[in-house]
mmCIF file of C-alpha atoms in Angstrom:
data_model
loop_
_atom_site.group_PDB
_atom_site.id
_atom_site.type_symbol
_atom_site.label_atom_id
_atom_site.label_comp_id
_atom_site.label_asym_id
_atom_site.label_seq_id
_atom_site.Cartn_x
_atom_site.Cartn_y
_atom_site.Cartn_z
ATOM 1 C CA MET T 1 -5.249 0.845 23.328
ATOM 2 C CA THR T 2 -6.104 4.527 23.105
ATOM 3 C CA ILE T 3 -9.449 5.853 21.907
ATOM 4 C CA THR T 4 -7.838 7.125 18.724
ATOM 5 C CA ALA T 5 -6.268 3.739 18.030
ATOM 6 C CA ALA T 6 -9.617 2.049 18.617
ATOM 7 C CA LEU T 7 -11.374 4.416 16.205
ATOM 8 C CA VAL T 8 -8.717 3.896 13.547
ATOM 9 C CA LEU T 9 -8.884 0.119 14.009
ATOM 10 C CA TYR T 10 -12.685 0.182 13.674
ATOM 11 C CA ALA T 11 -12.537 2.400 10.571
ATOM 12 C CA VAL T 12 -9.975 0.135 8.884
ATOM 13 C CA ILE T 13 -12.038 -2.967 9.665
ATOM 14 C CA TRP T 14 -15.258 -1.260 8.516
ATOM 15 C CA PHE T 15 -13.841 -0.226 5.143
ATOM 16 C CA MET T 16 -12.199 -3.604 4.555
ATOM 17 C CA VAL T 17 -15.500 -5.364 5.208
ATOM 18 C CA LEU T 18 -17.310 -2.795 3.028
ATOM 19 C CA PHE T 19 -15.093 -3.545 0.046
ATOM 20 C CA ILE T 20 -15.740 -7.259 0.555
ATOM 21 C CA VAL T 21 -19.527 -6.861 0.845
ATOM 22 C CA LEU T 22 -20.100 -4.315 -1.960
ATOM 23 C CA PRO T 23 -19.834 -6.711 -4.917
ATOM 24 C CA MET T 24 -21.978 -9.422 -3.289
ATOM 25 C CA ARG T 25 -25.365 -10.022 -4.955
ATOM 26 C CA LEU T 26 -24.668 -7.226 -7.408
ATOM 27 C CA THR T 27 -26.740 -7.078 -10.585
ATOM 28 C CA THR T 28 -25.356 -4.836 -13.293
ATOM 29 C CA GLN T 29 -27.426 -2.825 -15.704
ATOM 30 C CA GLY T 30 -26.023 -4.919 -18.550
ATOM 31 C CA GLU T 31 -27.248 -8.135 -16.913
ATOM 32 C CA SER T 32 -30.743 -6.738 -16.343
ATOM 33 C CA GLY T 33 -30.961 -5.326 -19.861
ATOM 34 C CA GLU T 34 -31.939 -1.818 -18.750
ATOM 35 C CA VAL T 35 -28.905 0.406 -19.289
ATOM 36 C CA VAL T 36 -29.498 4.035 -18.291
ATOM 37 C CA GLU T 37 -28.086 6.397 -20.896
ATOM 38 C CA GLY T 38 -24.767 7.900 -19.838
ATOM 39 C CA THR T 39 -23.798 4.983 -17.597
ATOM 40 C CA PRO T 40 -21.674 1.929 -18.399
ATOM 41 C CA LYS T 41 -23.230 -1.523 -18.632
ATOM 42 C CA SER T 42 -21.227 -2.530 -15.548
ATOM 43 C CA ALA T 43 -22.960 0.051 -13.332
ATOM 44 C CA PRO T 44 -25.072 -1.541 -10.590
ATOM 45 C CA GLU T 45 -28.798 -1.682 -11.191
ATOM 46 C CA ASN T 46 -29.676 -1.411 -7.498
ATOM 47 C CA PRO T 47 -26.655 -1.185 -5.160
ATOM 48 C CA ASP T 48 -28.842 -1.534 -2.008
ATOM 49 C CA LEU T 49 -26.324 0.472 0.026
ATOM 50 C CA LYS T 50 -28.508 0.878 3.114
ATOM 51 C CA ARG T 51 -28.803 -2.880 3.667
ATOM 52 C CA LYS T 52 -25.131 -3.432 2.901
ATOM 53 C CA ALA T 53 -24.099 -0.668 5.335
ATOM 54 C CA LYS T 54 -26.079 -2.392 8.099
ATOM 55 C CA ILE T 55 -24.436 -5.729 7.325
ATOM 56 C CA VAL T 56 -20.975 -4.125 7.222
ATOM 57 C CA THR T 57 -21.532 -2.367 10.544
ATOM 58 C CA LEU T 58 -22.716 -5.552 12.240
ATOM 59 C CA VAL T 59 -19.847 -7.694 10.934
ATOM 60 C CA SER T 60 -17.282 -4.952 11.636
ATOM 61 C CA THR T 61 -18.462 -4.539 15.213
ATOM 62 C CA VAL T 62 -18.117 -8.269 15.885
ATOM 63 C CA LEU T 63 -14.641 -8.365 14.303
ATOM 64 C CA PHE T 64 -13.600 -5.220 16.204
ATOM 65 C CA VAL T 65 -14.624 -6.699 19.555
ATOM 66 C CA ILE T 66 -12.639 -9.862 18.836
ATOM 67 C CA ILE T 67 -9.528 -8.061 17.564
ATOM 68 C CA ALA T 68 -9.592 -5.365 20.260
ATOM 69 C CA GLY T 69 -10.036 -8.051 22.913
ATOM 70 C CA ILE T 70 -6.967 -9.868 21.625
ATOM 71 C CA ILE T 71 -4.927 -6.651 21.583
ATOM 72 C CA ILE T 72 -6.022 -5.478 25.030
ATOM 73 C CA SER T 73 -5.611 -8.887 26.688
ATOM 74 C CA GLY T 74 -2.080 -9.260 25.349
ATOM 75 C CA VAL T 75 -2.664 -12.760 23.980
ATOM 76 C CA ILE T 76 -0.853 -11.670 20.813
ATOM 77 C CA THR T 77 1.730 -8.884 21.036
ATOM 78 C CA VAL T 78 3.855 -7.088 18.479
ATOM 79 C CA ARG T 79 6.827 -9.210 19.541
ATOM 80 C CA ASP T 80 4.876 -12.347 18.596
ATOM 81 C CA LEU T 81 4.727 -11.020 15.035
ATOM 82 C CA ASP T 82 8.482 -10.321 14.887
ATOM 83 C CA TRP T 83 9.334 -13.431 12.862
ATOM 84 C CA PHE T 84 12.765 -12.199 11.791
ATOM 85 C CA GLY T 85 13.975 -11.020 15.225
ATOM 86 C CA ARG T 86 14.472 -7.383 14.218
ATOM 87 C CA MET T 87 13.026 -5.803 17.386
ATOM 88 C CA GLY T 88 15.829 -6.846 19.705
ATOM 89 C CA PRO T 89 15.458 -7.819 23.343
ATOM 90 C CA PRO T 90 12.687 -6.141 25.364
ATOM 91 C CA SER T 91 13.838 -3.342 27.645
ATOM 92 C CA GLN T 92 13.893 -3.933 31.402
ATOM 93 C CA THR T 93 11.546 -1.019 32.133
ATOM 94 C CA LEU T 94 8.742 -2.619 30.108
ATOM 95 C CA ALA T 95 9.158 -5.988 31.803
ATOM 96 C CA ASP T 96 8.865 -4.551 35.348
#
């Protein structure tokens, strides 16, 4: 795995985890009863982004280490995911 591939993998994992964590424990302005003028009732009262960013970074780092370890070790390869047999036989130069 190249450095660029690792960075892209980490960024994808980080943003996926972010979008999962963002709505957790979210209180809207409509639920709290204090709607700021010019904002919708569904706007968050206190998004607490700093705490959520720390959680996302911690979870993403753990997931990245696991996924990168699987990719680097070769336990699961691209050919293992070829369920329909579209890749063809492996070339001899890669097997040597």
